[in-house]
């Protein structure tokens, strides 16, 4: 086949076809418009494959050199924007190979020895995704650092802690922020775990059954740094599985969806807290937008949009899971549909993490508003019950007694701490003057000095732990 013939895709795969491809079918089946994004991984994988072919004596040294030169040229053309992507050549793999063949002649045509687009695309996606996971891991660290910083500034700030969105108990605002740090640290762990399974080499599986050439798959894996923690090469051990499963992409998207879900929870809180009814925080103007009709409006569009984009990523997860369901072994063209959801998941997550690290740094906390709200909901009722337990009452009885006290306070429209001692003593004679320390928000906060609790002393220890863990 001459290199000009390779320009015609129908001939690129086989002389078997006597009719040109239907135009609509060509557009329907082509993936180059989106998979050209994999070009770097495609070249990296080809270079590793060619190096191994030469080392194994499957191609000659001069052919290997010509392939390296040609691929360097292709890389330069793509980087400068001068590369002409052709729909006729279907996908990123055939586009690059065709240009290489124009540049390197027969050597270019030897690159595909012992390889199929099936193991090639699986390799490319894994290489690309591995790089993206590393970027995402760094962004997750940035976000955690930003949250630790705002936590540290607000350890002593009292926020009404909610259950069922009803005031429950006072908590440190710092403690609340660190809850998100825990979530994002688990997201980072999940990414690292997924990375291990992404970082495994399909090349050598060829179309589905392996190949008759004496390939050294472990050599290729080492060249591509597809190695485990001990530096041992990771090679997919079954050719049928290697070319066909996309569970690594599904796992990644599941981890990404969880990270987005955590962002959406934080978003929801930011939106609530910024509303006039709460007034707990302000978000920097540069992260908000106005209304075209209501001049007074400042809207928290960024967290709202992040909440919305979470749906999109969860949707991609559903798409990918469904894509895999019921697929017979081995490769099926269905798998071409893995790319757009995967790409969009990566883009959405990266943008969202980036913007949130900055947004968190620009939050203004309003301690007075938070404290006032915390003092309204009988948030220290549990503390009164605990006080009675210390007097010897069983907890269930103490709970009942305090419920009566809260009822009385509600009917007088006052807080528990505003009931006179004589009134409190009607509920239990053991109540003394020291009860008022217990009924204060700060007393309640300080009392929760248990590992993982909201007492400022505990929160400071956690901040210390995170700082060491995050290296900041
Ligand atoms: N563009 C294809 C994909 O993304 C590459 C593999 C094509 N293989 C094939 N046998 N048609 O899956």
GROMACS .gro file of C-alpha atoms and ligand atoms in nm:
model
  484
    1UNK     CA    1   0.000   0.000   0.000
    2UNK     CA    2   0.142   0.342  -0.087
    3UNK     CA    3   0.132   0.626   0.161
    4UNK     CA    4  -0.118   0.815  -0.052
    5UNK     CA    5  -0.349   0.517  -0.036
    6UNK     CA    6  -0.332   0.534   0.342
    7UNK     CA    7  -0.504   0.871   0.319
    8UNK     CA    8  -0.815   0.686   0.214
    9UNK     CA    9  -0.938   0.518   0.522
   10UNK     CA   10  -1.141   0.251   0.349
   11UNK     CA   11  -0.812   0.126   0.212
   12UNK     CA   12  -0.631   0.181   0.540
   13UNK     CA   13  -0.786  -0.123   0.689
   14UNK     CA   14  -0.834  -0.349   0.394
   15UNK     CA   15  -0.839  -0.396   0.021
   16UNK     CA   16  -1.145  -0.609   0.089
   17UNK     CA   17  -1.375  -0.311   0.059
   18UNK     CA   18  -1.480  -0.225  -0.290
   19UNK     CA   19  -1.725   0.053  -0.213
   20UNK     CA   20  -1.632   0.384  -0.047
   21UNK     CA   21  -1.780   0.439   0.293
   22UNK     CA   22  -2.119   0.604   0.323
   23UNK     CA   23  -2.062   0.968   0.428
   24UNK     CA   24  -2.299   0.950   0.721
   25UNK     CA   25  -2.144   0.625   0.841
   26UNK     CA   26  -1.803   0.787   0.816
   27UNK     CA   27  -1.909   1.071   1.044
   28UNK     CA   28  -2.100   0.838   1.274
   29UNK     CA   29  -1.810   0.602   1.332
   30UNK     CA   30  -1.523   0.851   1.339
   31UNK     CA   31  -1.381   0.953   1.674
   32UNK     CA   32  -1.094   1.178   1.570
   33UNK     CA   33  -1.284   1.495   1.658
   34UNK     CA   34  -1.257   1.401   2.026
   35UNK     CA   35  -0.994   1.128   2.058
   36UNK     CA   36  -0.723   1.347   1.905
   37UNK     CA   37  -0.689   1.459   2.262
   38UNK     CA   38  -0.502   1.131   2.322
   39UNK     CA   39  -0.225   1.218   2.077
   40UNK     CA   40   0.054   1.245   2.333
   41UNK     CA   41  -0.028   0.909   2.487
   42UNK     CA   42  -0.058   0.758   2.139
   43UNK     CA   43   0.292   0.876   2.044
   44UNK     CA   44   0.436   0.772   2.380
   45UNK     CA   45   0.287   0.424   2.345
   46UNK     CA   46   0.410   0.393   1.985
   47UNK     CA   47   0.764   0.495   2.081
   48UNK     CA   48   0.773   0.233   2.357
   49UNK     CA   49   0.632  -0.033   2.124
   50UNK     CA   50   0.883   0.052   1.847
   51UNK     CA   51   1.175   0.050   2.091
   52UNK     CA   52   1.077  -0.299   2.204
   53UNK     CA   53   1.023  -0.423   1.845
   54UNK     CA   54   1.378  -0.315   1.766
   55UNK     CA   55   1.524  -0.462   2.086
   56UNK     CA   56   1.357  -0.793   2.003
   57UNK     CA   57   1.489  -0.784   1.646
   58UNK     CA   58   1.135  -0.763   1.504
   59UNK     CA   59   1.215  -0.439   1.321
   60UNK     CA   60   1.559  -0.314   1.221
   61UNK     CA   61   1.761  -0.041   1.393
   62UNK     CA   62   1.728   0.195   1.094
   63UNK     CA   63   1.350   0.140   1.084
   64UNK     CA   64   1.332   0.217   1.455
   65UNK     CA   65   1.533   0.535   1.404
   66UNK     CA   66   1.306   0.639   1.117
   67UNK     CA   67   0.998   0.581   1.333
   68UNK     CA   68   1.147   0.790   1.614
   69UNK     CA   69   1.232   1.075   1.376
   70UNK     CA   70   0.891   1.057   1.213
   71UNK     CA   71   0.703   1.059   1.542
   72UNK     CA   72   0.914   1.354   1.663
   73UNK     CA   73   0.805   1.538   1.351
   74UNK     CA   74   0.440   1.442   1.405
   75UNK     CA   75   0.465   1.565   1.764
   76UNK     CA   76   0.610   1.897   1.647
   77UNK     CA   77   0.334   1.938   1.388
   78UNK     CA   78   0.058   1.868   1.640
   79UNK     CA   79   0.212   2.102   1.897
   80UNK     CA   80   0.244   2.385   1.645
   81UNK     CA   81  -0.111   2.333   1.521
   82UNK     CA   82   0.014   2.241   1.174
   83UNK     CA   83  -0.105   1.881   1.182
   84UNK     CA   84  -0.398   1.811   0.955
   85UNK     CA   85  -0.651   1.584   1.129
   86UNK     CA   86  -0.860   1.395   0.876
   87UNK     CA   87  -1.206   1.259   0.937
   88UNK     CA   88  -1.138   1.004   0.662
   89UNK     CA   89  -0.875   0.852   0.888
   90UNK     CA   90  -1.134   0.785   1.157
   91UNK     CA   91  -0.936   0.821   1.478
   92UNK     CA   92  -0.623   0.954   1.643
   93UNK     CA   93  -0.436   0.628   1.587
   94UNK     CA   94  -0.487   0.607   1.211
   95UNK     CA   95  -0.424   0.980   1.168
   96UNK     CA   96  -0.087   0.964   1.339
   97UNK     CA   97   0.014   0.639   1.170
   98UNK     CA   98  -0.077   0.771   0.827
   99UNK     CA   99   0.129   1.087   0.873
  100UNK     CA  100   0.419   0.881   1.011
  101UNK     CA  101   0.405   0.664   0.703
  102UNK     CA  102   0.415   0.971   0.479
  103UNK     CA  103   0.725   1.082   0.665
  104UNK     CA  104   0.900   0.749   0.726
  105UNK     CA  105   0.779   0.529   0.442
  106UNK     CA  106   0.788   0.154   0.503
  107UNK     CA  107   0.933   0.199   0.853
  108UNK     CA  108   0.608   0.375   0.946
  109UNK     CA  109   0.410   0.083   0.814
  110UNK     CA  110   0.612  -0.156   1.032
  111UNK     CA  111   0.514   0.022   1.355
  112UNK     CA  112   0.185  -0.163   1.376
  113UNK     CA  113   0.359  -0.505   1.381
  114UNK     CA  114   0.225  -0.711   1.671
  115UNK     CA  115  -0.023  -0.440   1.763
  116UNK     CA  116  -0.390  -0.364   1.702
  117UNK     CA  117  -0.587  -0.049   1.756
  118UNK     CA  118  -0.768  -0.247   2.023
  119UNK     CA  119  -0.470  -0.278   2.255
  120UNK     CA  120  -0.343   0.059   2.135
  121UNK     CA  121  -0.652   0.254   2.235
  122UNK     CA  122  -0.677   0.077   2.571
  123UNK     CA  123  -0.314   0.172   2.636
  124UNK     CA  124  -0.363   0.532   2.527
  125UNK     CA  125  -0.663   0.586   2.750
  126UNK     CA  126  -0.480   0.438   3.048
  127UNK     CA  127  -0.170   0.650   2.991
  128UNK     CA  128  -0.373   0.964   2.947
  129UNK     CA  129  -0.590   0.893   3.250
  130UNK     CA  130  -0.288   0.820   3.468
  131UNK     CA  131  -0.154   1.170   3.394
  132UNK     CA  132  -0.491   1.327   3.468
  133UNK     CA  133  -0.522   1.137   3.797
  134UNK     CA  134  -0.188   1.286   3.902
  135UNK     CA  135  -0.313   1.636   3.822
  136UNK     CA  136  -0.637   1.572   4.009
  137UNK     CA  137  -0.444   1.442   4.311
  138UNK     CA  138  -0.251   1.770   4.324
  139UNK     CA  139  -0.572   1.973   4.296
  140UNK     CA  140  -0.729   1.772   4.578
  141UNK     CA  141  -0.429   1.863   4.794
  142UNK     CA  142  -0.471   2.233   4.707
  143UNK     CA  143  -0.836   2.224   4.804
  144UNK     CA  144  -0.763   2.046   5.132
  145UNK     CA  145  -0.496   2.305   5.213
  146UNK     CA  146  -0.740   2.590   5.146
  147UNK     CA  147  -0.996   2.427   5.375
  148UNK     CA  148  -0.740   2.369   5.650
  149UNK     CA  149  -0.638   2.736   5.625
  150UNK     CA  150  -0.994   2.863   5.670
  151UNK     CA  151  -1.047   2.608   5.950
  152UNK     CA  152  -0.741   2.734   6.132
  153UNK     CA  153  -0.862   3.095   6.120
  154UNK     CA  154  -1.201   2.995   6.259
  155UNK     CA  155  -1.137   2.731   6.524
  156UNK     CA  156  -1.309   2.940   6.791
  157UNK     CA  157  -1.600   3.053   6.573
  158UNK     CA  158  -1.924   2.891   6.685
  159UNK     CA  159  -2.160   2.760   6.419
  160UNK     CA  160  -2.497   2.601   6.487
  161UNK     CA  161  -2.444   2.238   6.397
  162UNK     CA  162  -2.751   2.090   6.228
  163UNK     CA  163  -2.917   1.753   6.205
  164UNK     CA  164  -3.226   1.741   5.984
  165UNK     CA  165  -3.134   2.105   5.913
  166UNK     CA  166  -3.261   2.184   6.264
  167UNK     CA  167  -3.023   2.344   6.514
  168UNK     CA  168  -2.867   2.055   6.704
  169UNK     CA  169  -2.547   2.141   6.889
  170UNK     CA  170  -2.288   2.416   6.860
  171UNK     CA  171  -1.980   2.323   6.660
  172UNK     CA  172  -1.657   2.498   6.573
  173UNK     CA  173  -1.666   2.642   6.221
  174UNK     CA  174  -1.312   2.505   6.184
  175UNK     CA  175  -1.438   2.160   6.275
  176UNK     CA  176  -1.708   2.190   6.011
  177UNK     CA  177  -1.452   2.280   5.744
  178UNK     CA  178  -1.231   1.988   5.849
  179UNK     CA  179  -1.521   1.750   5.785
  180UNK     CA  180  -1.478   1.837   5.417
  181UNK     CA  181  -1.104   1.787   5.443
  182UNK     CA  182  -1.174   1.430   5.555
  183UNK     CA  183  -1.402   1.376   5.254
  184UNK     CA  184  -1.151   1.513   5.005
  185UNK     CA  185  -0.868   1.315   5.163
  186UNK     CA  186  -1.068   0.997   5.105
  187UNK     CA  187  -1.131   1.111   4.747
  188UNK     CA  188  -0.755   1.149   4.704
  189UNK     CA  189  -0.697   0.799   4.847
  190UNK     CA  190  -0.955   0.656   4.609
  191UNK     CA  191  -0.778   0.823   4.315
  192UNK     CA  192  -0.447   0.668   4.421
  193UNK     CA  193  -0.611   0.330   4.449
  194UNK     CA  194  -0.771   0.356   4.105
  195UNK     CA  195  -0.436   0.469   3.963
  196UNK     CA  196  -0.283   0.130   4.047
  197UNK     CA  197  -0.532  -0.049   3.824
  198UNK     CA  198  -0.519   0.215   3.550
  199UNK     CA  199  -0.141   0.182   3.536
  200UNK     CA  200  -0.129  -0.159   3.370
  201UNK     CA  201  -0.028  -0.234   3.010
  202UNK     CA  202  -0.271  -0.378   2.750
  203UNK     CA  203  -0.020  -0.361   2.458
  204UNK     CA  204   0.071  -0.707   2.340
  205UNK     CA  205  -0.287  -0.824   2.363
  206UNK     CA  206  -0.310  -0.713   1.999
  207UNK     CA  207  -0.662  -0.749   1.855
  208UNK     CA  208  -0.781  -0.994   2.121
  209UNK     CA  209  -0.574  -1.311   2.131
  210UNK     CA  210  -0.217  -1.191   2.176
  211UNK     CA  211   0.032  -1.203   1.893
  212UNK     CA  212   0.269  -1.444   1.724
  213UNK     CA  213   0.563  -1.200   1.744
  214UNK     CA  214   0.806  -1.247   2.034
  215UNK     CA  215   0.708  -0.924   2.211
  216UNK     CA  216   0.861  -0.824   2.544
  217UNK     CA  217   0.557  -0.676   2.711
  218UNK     CA  218   0.731  -0.613   3.041
  219UNK     CA  219   0.993  -0.405   2.868
  220UNK     CA  220   0.718  -0.183   2.719
  221UNK     CA  221   0.552  -0.156   3.059
  222UNK     CA  222   0.880  -0.042   3.216
  223UNK     CA  223   0.941   0.211   2.938
  224UNK     CA  224   0.596   0.356   2.999
  225UNK     CA  225   0.647   0.353   3.377
  226UNK     CA  226   0.358   0.112   3.412
  227UNK     CA  227   0.508  -0.032   3.727
  228UNK     CA  228   0.384  -0.103   4.078
  229UNK     CA  229   0.513   0.045   4.405
  230UNK     CA  230   0.805  -0.199   4.402
  231UNK     CA  231   0.895  -0.103   4.046
  232UNK     CA  232   0.770  -0.430   3.897
  233UNK     CA  233   0.607  -0.395   3.554
  234UNK     CA  234   0.229  -0.423   3.546
  235UNK     CA  235   0.107  -0.603   3.235
  236UNK     CA  236  -0.256  -0.705   3.173
  237UNK     CA  237  -0.247  -1.083   3.205
  238UNK     CA  238  -0.532  -1.180   2.974
  239UNK     CA  239  -0.547  -1.048   2.621
  240UNK     CA  240  -0.926  -1.067   2.593
  241UNK     CA  241  -0.974  -0.875   2.914
  242UNK     CA  242  -0.698  -0.627   2.828
  243UNK     CA  243  -0.864  -0.500   2.510
  244UNK     CA  244  -1.222  -0.510   2.626
  245UNK     CA  245  -1.277  -0.402   2.982
  246UNK     CA  246  -1.312  -0.039   3.076
  247UNK     CA  247  -1.366  -0.098   3.446
  248UNK     CA  248  -1.067   0.128   3.521
  249UNK     CA  249  -1.249   0.416   3.352
  250UNK     CA  250  -1.569   0.333   3.539
  251UNK     CA  251  -1.387   0.318   3.872
  252UNK     CA  252  -1.221   0.648   3.804
  253UNK     CA  253  -1.552   0.809   3.713
  254UNK     CA  254  -1.708   0.668   4.030
  255UNK     CA  255  -1.427   0.822   4.235
  256UNK     CA  256  -1.471   1.149   4.045
  257UNK     CA  257  -1.848   1.140   4.100
  258UNK     CA  258  -1.793   1.100   4.474
  259UNK     CA  259  -1.552   1.393   4.479
  260UNK     CA  260  -1.814   1.601   4.294
  261UNK     CA  261  -2.081   1.485   4.538
  262UNK     CA  262  -1.864   1.612   4.823
  263UNK     CA  263  -1.823   1.941   4.640
  264UNK     CA  264  -2.199   1.956   4.592
  265UNK     CA  265  -2.255   1.914   4.966
  266UNK     CA  266  -2.017   2.199   5.040
  267UNK     CA  267  -2.182   2.402   4.764
  268UNK     CA  268  -2.525   2.354   4.912
  269UNK     CA  269  -2.401   2.478   5.249
  270UNK     CA  270  -2.231   2.780   5.096
  271UNK     CA  271  -2.549   2.872   4.911
  272UNK     CA  272  -2.756   2.840   5.228
  273UNK     CA  273  -2.506   3.025   5.442
  274UNK     CA  274  -2.486   3.313   5.197
  275UNK     CA  275  -2.864   3.353   5.180
  276UNK     CA  276  -3.013   3.645   5.373
  277UNK     CA  277  -3.196   3.404   5.604
  278UNK     CA  278  -2.865   3.265   5.730
  279UNK     CA  279  -2.616   3.543   5.660
  280UNK     CA  280  -2.329   3.329   5.791
  281UNK     CA  281  -2.077   3.402   5.517
  282UNK     CA  282  -2.002   3.619   5.221
  283UNK     CA  283  -1.841   3.496   4.903
  284UNK     CA  284  -1.594   3.724   4.721
  285UNK     CA  285  -1.757   3.935   4.449
  286UNK     CA  286  -1.527   3.781   4.190
  287UNK     CA  287  -1.699   3.445   4.244
  288UNK     CA  288  -2.056   3.576   4.226
  289UNK     CA  289  -2.277   3.722   3.958
  290UNK     CA  290  -2.554   3.979   3.955
  291UNK     CA  291  -2.904   3.974   3.816
  292UNK     CA  292  -3.005   4.147   3.495
  293UNK     CA  293  -3.331   4.264   3.650
  294UNK     CA  294  -3.282   4.283   4.029
  295UNK     CA  295  -3.009   4.534   4.107
  296UNK     CA  296  -2.971   4.422   4.469
  297UNK     CA  297  -2.880   4.062   4.381
  298UNK     CA  298  -2.546   3.894   4.435
  299UNK     CA  299  -2.580   3.528   4.351
  300UNK     CA  300  -2.353   3.238   4.451
  301UNK     CA  301  -2.341   3.105   4.094
  302UNK     CA  302  -2.018   2.911   4.133
  303UNK     CA  303  -2.137   2.675   4.408
  304UNK     CA  304  -2.476   2.647   4.237
  305UNK     CA  305  -2.312   2.550   3.911
  306UNK     CA  306  -2.081   2.303   4.085
  307UNK     CA  307  -2.388   2.144   4.240
  308UNK     CA  308  -2.539   2.120   3.892
  309UNK     CA  309  -2.223   1.984   3.732
  310UNK     CA  310  -2.225   1.705   3.988
  311UNK     CA  311  -2.531   1.569   3.810
  312UNK     CA  312  -2.339   1.570   3.487
  313UNK     CA  313  -2.054   1.362   3.629
  314UNK     CA  314  -2.293   1.119   3.798
  315UNK     CA  315  -2.459   1.092   3.456
  316UNK     CA  316  -2.126   1.002   3.295
  317UNK     CA  317  -2.082   0.729   3.554
  318UNK     CA  318  -2.422   0.587   3.461
  319UNK     CA  319  -2.332   0.616   3.093
  320UNK     CA  320  -2.007   0.425   3.130
  321UNK     CA  321  -2.152   0.154   3.350
  322UNK     CA  322  -2.431   0.101   3.099
  323UNK     CA  323  -2.182   0.104   2.812
  324UNK     CA  324  -2.000  -0.194   2.965
  325UNK     CA  325  -2.307  -0.390   3.062
  326UNK     CA  326  -2.363  -0.705   2.859
  327UNK     CA  327  -2.071  -0.649   2.621
  328UNK     CA  328  -1.946  -0.985   2.500
  329UNK     CA  329  -1.570  -1.045   2.490
  330UNK     CA  330  -1.362  -0.897   2.348
  331UNK     CA  331  -1.334  -0.546   2.198
  332UNK     CA  332  -1.653  -0.392   2.065
  333UNK     CA  333  -1.692  -0.055   1.900
  334UNK     CA  334  -1.922   0.039   2.188
  335UNK     CA  335  -1.603   0.115   2.376
  336UNK     CA  336  -1.531   0.414   2.156
  337UNK     CA  337  -1.812   0.578   2.353
  338UNK     CA  338  -1.601   0.569   2.670
  339UNK     CA  339  -1.403   0.876   2.573
  340UNK     CA  340  -1.636   1.173   2.578
  341UNK     CA  341  -1.783   1.095   2.922
  342UNK     CA  342  -1.437   1.026   3.057
  343UNK     CA  343  -1.290   1.345   2.911
  344UNK     CA  344  -1.578   1.555   3.035
  345UNK     CA  345  -1.555   1.400   3.381
  346UNK     CA  346  -1.187   1.491   3.402
  347UNK     CA  347  -1.246   1.846   3.273
  348UNK     CA  348  -1.539   1.909   3.502
  349UNK     CA  349  -1.367   1.775   3.811
  350UNK     CA  350  -1.042   1.960   3.746
  351UNK     CA  351  -1.212   2.294   3.680
  352UNK     CA  352  -1.434   2.255   3.983
  353UNK     CA  353  -1.148   2.165   4.218
  354UNK     CA  354  -0.940   2.453   4.087
  355UNK     CA  355  -1.215   2.708   4.131
  356UNK     CA  356  -1.310   2.580   4.477
  357UNK     CA  357  -0.957   2.612   4.616
  358UNK     CA  358  -0.972   2.981   4.529
  359UNK     CA  359  -1.332   3.033   4.629
  360UNK     CA  360  -1.274   2.886   4.977
  361UNK     CA  361  -0.987   3.131   5.029
  362UNK     CA  362  -1.223   3.419   4.952
  363UNK     CA  363  -1.497   3.332   5.203
  364UNK     CA  364  -1.573   3.594   5.468
  365UNK     CA  365  -1.698   3.433   5.788
  366UNK     CA  366  -1.952   3.622   6.001
  367UNK     CA  367  -1.903   3.483   6.355
  368UNK     CA  368  -2.171   3.700   6.515
  369UNK     CA  369  -2.448   3.579   6.286
  370UNK     CA  370  -2.346   3.217   6.337
  371UNK     CA  371  -2.333   3.252   6.713
  372UNK     CA  372  -2.669   3.427   6.731
  373UNK     CA  373  -2.826   3.148   6.527
  374UNK     CA  374  -2.661   2.885   6.747
  375UNK     CA  375  -2.800   3.046   7.061
  376UNK     CA  376  -3.156   3.032   6.927
  377UNK     CA  377  -3.219   2.664   6.890
  378UNK     CA  378  -3.166   2.524   7.244
  379UNK     CA  379  -2.838   2.390   7.114
  380UNK     CA  380  -2.708   2.321   7.466
  381UNK     CA  381  -2.999   2.102   7.578
  382UNK     CA  382  -2.782   1.790   7.549
  383UNK     CA  383  -2.526   1.959   7.773
  384UNK     CA  384  -2.790   2.006   8.041
  385UNK     CA  385  -2.880   1.638   8.013
  386UNK     CA  386  -2.510   1.545   8.044
  387UNK     CA  387  -2.489   1.771   8.353
  388UNK     CA  388  -2.775   1.578   8.515
  389UNK     CA  389  -2.610   1.246   8.424
  390UNK     CA  390  -2.307   1.365   8.619
  391UNK     CA  391  -2.546   1.420   8.914
  392UNK     CA  392  -2.633   1.049   8.896
  393UNK     CA  393  -2.946   1.054   8.677
  394UNK     CA  394  -2.971   0.783   8.410
  395UNK     CA  395  -2.935   0.945   8.067
  396UNK     CA  396  -3.288   0.860   7.953
  397UNK     CA  397  -3.436   1.030   8.263
  398UNK     CA  398  -3.209   1.329   8.216
  399UNK     CA  399  -3.325   1.352   7.854
  400UNK     CA  400  -3.689   1.358   7.968
  401UNK     CA  401  -3.622   1.618   8.239
  402UNK     CA  402  -3.447   1.851   7.992
  403UNK     CA  403  -3.733   1.815   7.745
  404UNK     CA  404  -3.961   1.965   8.014
  405UNK     CA  405  -3.712   2.247   8.074
  406UNK     CA  406  -3.694   2.323   7.699
  407UNK     CA  407  -4.074   2.327   7.683
  408UNK     CA  408  -4.082   2.583   7.964
  409UNK     CA  409  -3.815   2.794   7.797
  410UNK     CA  410  -4.007   2.787   7.468
  411UNK     CA  411  -4.325   2.901   7.640
  412UNK     CA  412  -4.134   3.191   7.800
  413UNK     CA  413  -3.962   3.260   7.469
  414UNK     CA  414  -3.618   3.249   7.628
  415UNK     CA  415  -3.306   3.036   7.596
  416UNK     CA  416  -3.229   2.766   7.856
  417UNK     CA  417  -2.945   2.984   7.983
  418UNK     CA  418  -3.195   3.265   8.048
  419UNK     CA  419  -3.413   3.060   8.285
  420UNK     CA  420  -3.350   3.164   8.647
  421UNK     CA  421  -3.182   2.908   8.873
  422UNK     CA  422  -3.499   2.864   9.082
  423UNK     CA  423  -3.695   2.771   8.771
  424UNK     CA  424  -3.429   2.525   8.656
  425UNK     CA  425  -3.425   2.369   9.004
  426UNK     CA  426  -3.796   2.288   8.971
  427UNK     CA  427  -3.694   2.036   8.705
  428UNK     CA  428  -3.418   1.889   8.920
  429UNK     CA  429  -3.312   1.999   9.268
  430UNK     CA  430  -2.948   1.903   9.206
  431UNK     CA  431  -2.901   2.185   8.954
  432UNK     CA  432  -2.654   2.444   9.083
  433UNK     CA  433  -2.514   2.779   8.969
  434UNK     CA  434  -2.240   2.606   8.771
  435UNK     CA  435  -2.510   2.492   8.525
  436UNK     CA  436  -2.475   2.825   8.343
  437UNK     CA  437  -2.121   2.734   8.232
  438UNK     CA  438  -2.265   2.420   8.080
  439UNK     CA  439  -2.548   2.608   7.911
  440UNK     CA  440  -2.315   2.850   7.734
  441UNK     CA  441  -2.227   2.777   7.374
  442UNK     CA  442  -1.857   2.796   7.444
  443UNK     CA  443  -1.889   2.564   7.744
  444UNK     CA  444  -2.073   2.317   7.524
  445UNK     CA  445  -1.802   2.339   7.259
  446UNK     CA  446  -1.515   2.295   7.504
  447UNK     CA  447  -1.687   1.998   7.664
  448UNK     CA  448  -1.668   1.790   7.348
  449UNK     CA  449  -1.303   1.722   7.402
  450UNK     CA  450  -1.303   1.369   7.266
  451UNK     CA  451  -1.098   1.246   6.972
  452UNK     CA  452  -1.278   1.369   6.661
  453UNK     CA  453  -1.495   1.606   6.867
  454UNK     CA  454  -1.554   1.976   6.812
  455UNK     CA  455  -1.367   2.117   7.114
  456UNK     CA  456  -1.114   2.374   6.986
  457UNK     CA  457  -0.830   2.175   7.144
  458UNK     CA  458  -0.928   1.873   6.933
  459UNK     CA  459  -0.975   2.081   6.620
  460UNK     CA  460  -0.625   2.226   6.661
  461UNK     CA  461  -0.480   1.877   6.687
  462UNK     CA  462  -0.658   1.775   6.370
  463UNK     CA  463  -0.530   2.082   6.189
  464UNK     CA  464  -0.179   1.984   6.296
  465UNK     CA  465  -0.231   1.631   6.165
  466UNK     CA  466  -0.361   1.754   5.831
  467UNK     CA  467  -0.077   2.002   5.795
  468UNK     CA  468   0.177   1.724   5.839
  469UNK     CA  469  -0.014   1.494   5.605
  470UNK     CA  470  -0.048   1.763   5.337
  471UNK     CA  471   0.307   1.887   5.382
  472UNK     CA  472   0.204   2.247   5.454
  473LIG     N1  473  -1.141   0.453   1.788
  473LIG     C1  474  -1.147   0.324   1.842
  473LIG     C2  475  -1.192   0.329   1.990
  473LIG     O1  476  -1.188   0.432   2.044
  473LIG     C3  477  -1.013   0.258   1.833
  473LIG     C4  478  -1.019   0.110   1.831
  473LIG     C5  479  -1.082   0.067   1.705
  473LIG     N2  480  -1.073  -0.073   1.685
  473LIG     C6  481  -1.146  -0.134   1.593
  473LIG     N3  482  -1.131  -0.259   1.584
  473LIG     N4  483  -1.232  -0.070   1.519
  473LIG     O2  484  -1.229   0.230   2.049
   0.00000   0.00000   0.00000
